[in-house]
mmCIF file with all atom_site columns, C-alpha atoms in Angstrom:
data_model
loop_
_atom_site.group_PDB
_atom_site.id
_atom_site.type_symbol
_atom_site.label_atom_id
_atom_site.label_alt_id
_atom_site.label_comp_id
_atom_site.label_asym_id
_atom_site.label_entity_id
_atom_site.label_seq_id
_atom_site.pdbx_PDB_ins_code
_atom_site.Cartn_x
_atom_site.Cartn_y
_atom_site.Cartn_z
_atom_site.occupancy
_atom_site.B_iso_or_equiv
_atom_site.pdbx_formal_charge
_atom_site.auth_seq_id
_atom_site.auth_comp_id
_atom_site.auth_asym_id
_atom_site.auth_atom_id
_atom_site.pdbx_PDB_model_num
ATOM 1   C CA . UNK A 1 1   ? 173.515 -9.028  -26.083 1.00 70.00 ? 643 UNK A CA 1
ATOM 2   C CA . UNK A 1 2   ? 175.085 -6.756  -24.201 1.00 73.00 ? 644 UNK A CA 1
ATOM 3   C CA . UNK A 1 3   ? 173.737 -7.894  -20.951 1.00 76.00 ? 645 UNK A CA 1
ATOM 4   C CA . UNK A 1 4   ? 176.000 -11.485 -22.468 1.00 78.00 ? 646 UNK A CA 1
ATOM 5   C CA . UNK A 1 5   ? 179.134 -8.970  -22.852 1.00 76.00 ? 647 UNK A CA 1
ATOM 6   C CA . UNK A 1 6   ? 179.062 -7.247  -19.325 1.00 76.00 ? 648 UNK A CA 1
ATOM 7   C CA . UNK A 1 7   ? 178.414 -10.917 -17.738 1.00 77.00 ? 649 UNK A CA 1
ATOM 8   C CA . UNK A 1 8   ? 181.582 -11.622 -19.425 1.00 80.00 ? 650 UNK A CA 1
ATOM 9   C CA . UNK A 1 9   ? 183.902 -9.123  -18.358 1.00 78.00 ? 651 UNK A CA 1
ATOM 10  C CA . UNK A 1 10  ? 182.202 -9.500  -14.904 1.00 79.00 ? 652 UNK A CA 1
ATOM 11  C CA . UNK A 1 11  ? 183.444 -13.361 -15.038 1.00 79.00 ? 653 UNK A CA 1
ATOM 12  C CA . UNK A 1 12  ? 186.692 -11.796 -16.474 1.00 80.00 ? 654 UNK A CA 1
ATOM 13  C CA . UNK A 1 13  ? 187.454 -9.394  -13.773 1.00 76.00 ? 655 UNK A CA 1
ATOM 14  C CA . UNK A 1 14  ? 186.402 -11.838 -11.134 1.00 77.00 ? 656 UNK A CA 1
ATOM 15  C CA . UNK A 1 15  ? 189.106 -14.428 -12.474 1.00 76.00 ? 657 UNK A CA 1
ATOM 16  C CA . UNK A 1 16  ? 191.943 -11.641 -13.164 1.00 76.00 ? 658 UNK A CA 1
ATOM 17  C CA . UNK A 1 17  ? 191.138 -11.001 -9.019  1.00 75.00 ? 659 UNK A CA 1
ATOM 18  C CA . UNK A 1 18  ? 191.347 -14.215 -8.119  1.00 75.00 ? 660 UNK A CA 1
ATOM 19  C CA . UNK A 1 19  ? 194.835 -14.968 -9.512  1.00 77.00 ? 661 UNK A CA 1
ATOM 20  C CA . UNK A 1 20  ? 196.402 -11.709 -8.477  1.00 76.00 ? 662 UNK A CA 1
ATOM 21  C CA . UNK A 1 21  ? 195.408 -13.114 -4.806  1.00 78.00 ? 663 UNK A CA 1
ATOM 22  C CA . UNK A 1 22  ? 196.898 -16.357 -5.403  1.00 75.00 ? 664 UNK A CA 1
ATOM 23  C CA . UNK A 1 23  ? 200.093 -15.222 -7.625  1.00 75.00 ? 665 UNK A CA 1
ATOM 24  C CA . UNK A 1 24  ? 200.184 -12.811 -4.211  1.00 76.00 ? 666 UNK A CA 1
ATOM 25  C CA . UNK A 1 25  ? 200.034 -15.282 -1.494  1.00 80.00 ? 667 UNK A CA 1
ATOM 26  C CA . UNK A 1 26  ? 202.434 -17.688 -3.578  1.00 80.00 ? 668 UNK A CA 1
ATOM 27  C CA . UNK A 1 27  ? 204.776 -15.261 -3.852  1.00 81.00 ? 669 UNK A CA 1
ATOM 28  C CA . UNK A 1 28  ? 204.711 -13.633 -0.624  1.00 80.00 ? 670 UNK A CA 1
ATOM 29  C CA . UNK A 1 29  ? 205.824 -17.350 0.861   1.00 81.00 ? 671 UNK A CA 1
ATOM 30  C CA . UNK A 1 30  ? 208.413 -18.176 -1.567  1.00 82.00 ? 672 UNK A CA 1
ATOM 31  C CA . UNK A 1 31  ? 210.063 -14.929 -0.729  1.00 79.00 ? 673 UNK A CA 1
ATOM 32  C CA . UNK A 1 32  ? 208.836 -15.672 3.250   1.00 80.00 ? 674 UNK A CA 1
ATOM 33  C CA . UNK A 1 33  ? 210.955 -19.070 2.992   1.00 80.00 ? 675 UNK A CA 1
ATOM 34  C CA . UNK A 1 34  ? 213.955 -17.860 0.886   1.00 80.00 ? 676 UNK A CA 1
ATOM 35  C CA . UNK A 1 35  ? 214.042 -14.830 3.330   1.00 78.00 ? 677 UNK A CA 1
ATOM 36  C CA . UNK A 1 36  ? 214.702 -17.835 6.134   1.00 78.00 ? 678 UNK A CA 1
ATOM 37  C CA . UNK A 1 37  ? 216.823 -19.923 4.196   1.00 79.00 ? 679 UNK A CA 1
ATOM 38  C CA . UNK A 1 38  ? 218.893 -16.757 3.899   1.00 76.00 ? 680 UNK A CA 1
ATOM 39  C CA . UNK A 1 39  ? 219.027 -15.706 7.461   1.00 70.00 ? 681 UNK A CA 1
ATOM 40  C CA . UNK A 1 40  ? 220.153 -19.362 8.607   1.00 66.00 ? 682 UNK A CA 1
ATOM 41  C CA . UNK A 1 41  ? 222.019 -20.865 5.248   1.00 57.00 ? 683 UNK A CA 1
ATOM 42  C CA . UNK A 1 42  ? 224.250 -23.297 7.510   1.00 54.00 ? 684 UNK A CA 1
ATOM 43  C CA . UNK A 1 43  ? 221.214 -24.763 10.009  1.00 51.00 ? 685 UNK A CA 1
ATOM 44  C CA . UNK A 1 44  ? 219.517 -26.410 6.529   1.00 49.00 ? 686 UNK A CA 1
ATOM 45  C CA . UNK A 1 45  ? 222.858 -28.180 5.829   1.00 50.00 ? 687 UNK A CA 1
ATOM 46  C CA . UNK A 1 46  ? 223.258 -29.084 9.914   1.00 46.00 ? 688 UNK A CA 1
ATOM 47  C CA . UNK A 1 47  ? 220.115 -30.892 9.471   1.00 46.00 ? 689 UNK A CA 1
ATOM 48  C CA . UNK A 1 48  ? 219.962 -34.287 8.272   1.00 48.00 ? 690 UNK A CA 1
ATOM 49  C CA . UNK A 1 49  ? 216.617 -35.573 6.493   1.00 48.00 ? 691 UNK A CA 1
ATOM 50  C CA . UNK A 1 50  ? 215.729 -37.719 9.587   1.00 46.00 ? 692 UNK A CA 1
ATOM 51  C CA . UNK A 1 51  ? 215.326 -34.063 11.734  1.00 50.00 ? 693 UNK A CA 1
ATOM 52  C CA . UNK A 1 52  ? 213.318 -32.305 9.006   1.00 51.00 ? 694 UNK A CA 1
ATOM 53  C CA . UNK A 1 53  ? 211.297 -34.994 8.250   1.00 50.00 ? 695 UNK A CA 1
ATOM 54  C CA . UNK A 1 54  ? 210.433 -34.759 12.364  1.00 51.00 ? 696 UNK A CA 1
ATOM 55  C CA . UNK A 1 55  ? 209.248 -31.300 11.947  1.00 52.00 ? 697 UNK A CA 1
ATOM 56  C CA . UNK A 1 56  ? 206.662 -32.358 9.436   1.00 52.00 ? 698 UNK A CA 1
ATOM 57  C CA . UNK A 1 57  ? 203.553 -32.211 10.817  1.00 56.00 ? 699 UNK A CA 1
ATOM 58  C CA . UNK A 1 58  ? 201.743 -36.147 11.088  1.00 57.00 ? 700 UNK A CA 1
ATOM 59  C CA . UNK A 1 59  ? 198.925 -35.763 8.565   1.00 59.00 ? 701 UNK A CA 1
ATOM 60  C CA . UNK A 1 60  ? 197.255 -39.167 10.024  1.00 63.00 ? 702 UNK A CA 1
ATOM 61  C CA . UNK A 1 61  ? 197.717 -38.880 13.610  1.00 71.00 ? 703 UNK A CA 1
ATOM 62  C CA . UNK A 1 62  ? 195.805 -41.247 16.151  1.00 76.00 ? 704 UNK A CA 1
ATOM 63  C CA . UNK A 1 63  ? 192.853 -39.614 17.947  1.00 80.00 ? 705 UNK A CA 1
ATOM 64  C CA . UNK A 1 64  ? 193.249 -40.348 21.300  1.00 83.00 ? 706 UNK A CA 1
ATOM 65  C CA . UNK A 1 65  ? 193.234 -38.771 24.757  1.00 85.00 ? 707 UNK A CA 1
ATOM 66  C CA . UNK A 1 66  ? 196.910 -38.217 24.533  1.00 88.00 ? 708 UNK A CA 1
ATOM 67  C CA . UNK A 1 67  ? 197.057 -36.854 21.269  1.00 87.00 ? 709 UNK A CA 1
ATOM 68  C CA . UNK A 1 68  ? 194.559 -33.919 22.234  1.00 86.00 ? 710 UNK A CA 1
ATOM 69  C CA . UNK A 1 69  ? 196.225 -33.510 25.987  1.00 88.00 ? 711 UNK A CA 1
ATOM 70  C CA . UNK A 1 70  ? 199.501 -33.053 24.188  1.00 90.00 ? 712 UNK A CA 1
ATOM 71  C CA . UNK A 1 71  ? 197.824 -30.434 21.374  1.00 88.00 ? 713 UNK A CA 1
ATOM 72  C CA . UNK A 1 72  ? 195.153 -28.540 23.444  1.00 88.00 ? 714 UNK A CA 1
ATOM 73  C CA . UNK A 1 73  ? 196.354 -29.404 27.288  1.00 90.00 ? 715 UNK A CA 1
ATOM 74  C CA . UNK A 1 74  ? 192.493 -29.951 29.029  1.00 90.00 ? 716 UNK A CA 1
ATOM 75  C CA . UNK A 1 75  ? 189.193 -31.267 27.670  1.00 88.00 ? 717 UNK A CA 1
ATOM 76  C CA . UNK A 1 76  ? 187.752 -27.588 27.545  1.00 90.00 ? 718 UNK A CA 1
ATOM 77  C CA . UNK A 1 77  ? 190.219 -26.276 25.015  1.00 91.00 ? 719 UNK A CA 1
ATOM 78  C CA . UNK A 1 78  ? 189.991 -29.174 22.667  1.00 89.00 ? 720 UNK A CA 1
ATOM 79  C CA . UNK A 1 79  ? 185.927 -28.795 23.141  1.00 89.00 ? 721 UNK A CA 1
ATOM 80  C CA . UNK A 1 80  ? 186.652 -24.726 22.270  1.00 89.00 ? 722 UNK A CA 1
ATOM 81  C CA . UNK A 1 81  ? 188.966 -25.293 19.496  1.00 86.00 ? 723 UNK A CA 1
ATOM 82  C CA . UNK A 1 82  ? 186.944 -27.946 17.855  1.00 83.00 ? 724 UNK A CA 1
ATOM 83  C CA . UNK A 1 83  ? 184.159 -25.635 17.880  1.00 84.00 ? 725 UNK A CA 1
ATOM 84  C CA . UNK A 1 84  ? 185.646 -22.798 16.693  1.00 82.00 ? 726 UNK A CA 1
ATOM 85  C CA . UNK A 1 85  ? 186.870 -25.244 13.435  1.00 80.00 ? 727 UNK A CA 1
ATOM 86  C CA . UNK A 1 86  ? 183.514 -27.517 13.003  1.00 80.00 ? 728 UNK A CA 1
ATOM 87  C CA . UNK A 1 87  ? 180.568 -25.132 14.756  1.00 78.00 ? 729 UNK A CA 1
ATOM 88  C CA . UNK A 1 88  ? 178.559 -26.306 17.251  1.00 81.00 ? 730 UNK A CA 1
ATOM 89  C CA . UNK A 1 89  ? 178.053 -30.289 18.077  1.00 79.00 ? 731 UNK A CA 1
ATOM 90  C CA . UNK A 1 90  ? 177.294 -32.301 21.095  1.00 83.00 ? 732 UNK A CA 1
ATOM 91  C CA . UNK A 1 91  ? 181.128 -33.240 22.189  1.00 79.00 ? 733 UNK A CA 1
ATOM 92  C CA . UNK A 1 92  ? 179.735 -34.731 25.180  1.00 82.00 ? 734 UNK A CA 1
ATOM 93  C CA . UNK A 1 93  ? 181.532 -34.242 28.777  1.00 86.00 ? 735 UNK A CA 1
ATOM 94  C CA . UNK A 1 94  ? 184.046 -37.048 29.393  1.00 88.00 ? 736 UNK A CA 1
ATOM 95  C CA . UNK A 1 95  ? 186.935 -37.771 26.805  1.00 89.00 ? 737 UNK A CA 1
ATOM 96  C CA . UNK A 1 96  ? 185.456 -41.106 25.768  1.00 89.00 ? 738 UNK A CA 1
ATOM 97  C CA . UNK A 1 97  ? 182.814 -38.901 24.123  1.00 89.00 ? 739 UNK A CA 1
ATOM 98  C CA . UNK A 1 98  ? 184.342 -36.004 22.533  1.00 87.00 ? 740 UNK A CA 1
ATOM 99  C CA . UNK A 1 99  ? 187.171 -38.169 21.270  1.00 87.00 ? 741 UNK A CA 1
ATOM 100 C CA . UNK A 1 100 ? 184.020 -40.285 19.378  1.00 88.00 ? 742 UNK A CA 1
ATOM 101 C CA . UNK A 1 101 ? 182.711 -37.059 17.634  1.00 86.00 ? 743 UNK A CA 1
ATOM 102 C CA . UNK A 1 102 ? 186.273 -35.950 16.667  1.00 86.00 ? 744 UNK A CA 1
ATOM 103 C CA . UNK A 1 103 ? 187.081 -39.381 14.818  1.00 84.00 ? 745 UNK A CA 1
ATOM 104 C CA . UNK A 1 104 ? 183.595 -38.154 12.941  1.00 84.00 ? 746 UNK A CA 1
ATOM 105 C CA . UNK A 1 105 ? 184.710 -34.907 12.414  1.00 81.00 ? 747 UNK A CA 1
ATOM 106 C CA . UNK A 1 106 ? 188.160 -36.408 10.799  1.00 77.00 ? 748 UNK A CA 1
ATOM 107 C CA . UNK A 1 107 ? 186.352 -37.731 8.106   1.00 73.00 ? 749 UNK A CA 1
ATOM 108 C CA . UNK A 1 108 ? 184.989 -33.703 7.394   1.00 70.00 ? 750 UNK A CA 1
ATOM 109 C CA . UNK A 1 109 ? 187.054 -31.076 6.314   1.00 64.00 ? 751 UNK A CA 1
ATOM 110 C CA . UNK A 1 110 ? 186.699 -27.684 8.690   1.00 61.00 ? 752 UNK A CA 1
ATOM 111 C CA . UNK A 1 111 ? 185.718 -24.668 6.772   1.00 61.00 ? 753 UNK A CA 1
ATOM 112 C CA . UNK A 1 112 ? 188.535 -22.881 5.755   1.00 62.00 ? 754 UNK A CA 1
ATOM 113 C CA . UNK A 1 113 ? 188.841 -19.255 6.987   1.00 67.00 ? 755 UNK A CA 1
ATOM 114 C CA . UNK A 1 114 ? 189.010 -16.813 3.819   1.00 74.00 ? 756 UNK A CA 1
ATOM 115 C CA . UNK A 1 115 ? 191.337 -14.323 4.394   1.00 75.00 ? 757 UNK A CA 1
ATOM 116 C CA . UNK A 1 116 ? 190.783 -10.451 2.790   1.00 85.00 ? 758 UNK A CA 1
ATOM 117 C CA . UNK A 1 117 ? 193.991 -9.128  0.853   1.00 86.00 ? 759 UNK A CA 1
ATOM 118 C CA . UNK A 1 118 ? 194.792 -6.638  3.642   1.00 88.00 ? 760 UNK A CA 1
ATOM 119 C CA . UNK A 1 119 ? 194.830 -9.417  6.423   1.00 86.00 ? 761 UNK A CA 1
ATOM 120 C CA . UNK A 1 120 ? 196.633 -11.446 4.092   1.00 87.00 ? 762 UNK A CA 1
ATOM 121 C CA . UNK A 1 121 ? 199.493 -8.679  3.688   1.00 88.00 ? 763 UNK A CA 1
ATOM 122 C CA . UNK A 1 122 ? 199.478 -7.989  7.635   1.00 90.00 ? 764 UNK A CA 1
ATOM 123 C CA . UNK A 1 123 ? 200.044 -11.529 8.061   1.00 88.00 ? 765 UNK A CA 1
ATOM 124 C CA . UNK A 1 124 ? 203.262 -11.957 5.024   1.00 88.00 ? 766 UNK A CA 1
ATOM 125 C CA . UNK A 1 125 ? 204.444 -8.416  6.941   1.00 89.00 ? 767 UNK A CA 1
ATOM 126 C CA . UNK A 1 126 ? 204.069 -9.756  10.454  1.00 89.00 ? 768 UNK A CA 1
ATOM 127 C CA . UNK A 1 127 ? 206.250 -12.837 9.907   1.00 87.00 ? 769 UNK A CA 1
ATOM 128 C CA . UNK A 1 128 ? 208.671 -11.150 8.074   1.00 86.00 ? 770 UNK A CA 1
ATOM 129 C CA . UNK A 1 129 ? 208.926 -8.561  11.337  1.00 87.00 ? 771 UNK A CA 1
ATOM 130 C CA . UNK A 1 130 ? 209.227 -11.652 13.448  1.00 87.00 ? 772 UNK A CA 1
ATOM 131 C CA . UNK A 1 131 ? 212.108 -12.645 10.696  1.00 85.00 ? 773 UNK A CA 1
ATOM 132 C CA . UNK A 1 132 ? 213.696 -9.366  12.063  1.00 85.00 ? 774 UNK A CA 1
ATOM 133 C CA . UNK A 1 133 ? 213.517 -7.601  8.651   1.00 83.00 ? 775 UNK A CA 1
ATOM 134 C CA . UNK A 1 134 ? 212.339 -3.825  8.757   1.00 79.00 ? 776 UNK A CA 1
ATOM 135 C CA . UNK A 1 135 ? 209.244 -2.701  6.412   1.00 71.00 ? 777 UNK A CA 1
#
């Protein structure tokens, strides 16, 4: 029985952590993009929805030999970035085969990096530096 009780609170705790972190992170990057919105107020209204929309990123772009040229600039650091997202694999030595295993690896999501709280704040307090706002 009580075993049951300090299972619960153990759940409890665990769940009361895991918000904080989110209600955190959320609102460390409204206040990131408000603190933006505020530095340039006029460059939102200079830009029509045709250039914003070309600063979204292209969720479905096409895997070819351009595409990673234009991302990673050489074979090598496509082969190095790939594997620090998906681990090791056989990517092969000419284009025509590493561009086969990413089109694989497409399909597969990478494994998210889990950030601690504390990198998570140096991150939120390194933008905002780069925003030019003093902590």
């Amino acid at each position: 029985m009580v075993l049951n009780q300090l299972k619960q609170i153990r759940d409890e705790l665990k769940s009361s952590a895991n918000t904080y972190d989110n209600a955190f992170k959320n609102t460390a990057l409204i206040a990131a993009s408000e603190l933006a919105k505020q530095a340039n107020p006029d460059q939102s209204k200079i830009l029509g929805n045709e250039q914003q929309n070309k600063n979204k990123p292209n969720l479905n772009p096409v895997l070819d030999q351009e595409y990673f040229t234009a991302k990673y600039g050489s074979l090598k650091n496509a082969k190095a970035a790939y594997q620090s997202m998906y681990g090791k694999q056989k990517y092969g030595r000419s284009w025509a085969d590493f561009i086969a295993v990413a089109k694989k690896l497409a399909s597969v999501s990478p494994k998210p990096k889990t950030l601690t709280l504390e990198e998570r704040i140096t991150k939120i307090e390194n933008f905002l530096i780069s925003l030019g706002y003093q902590l």
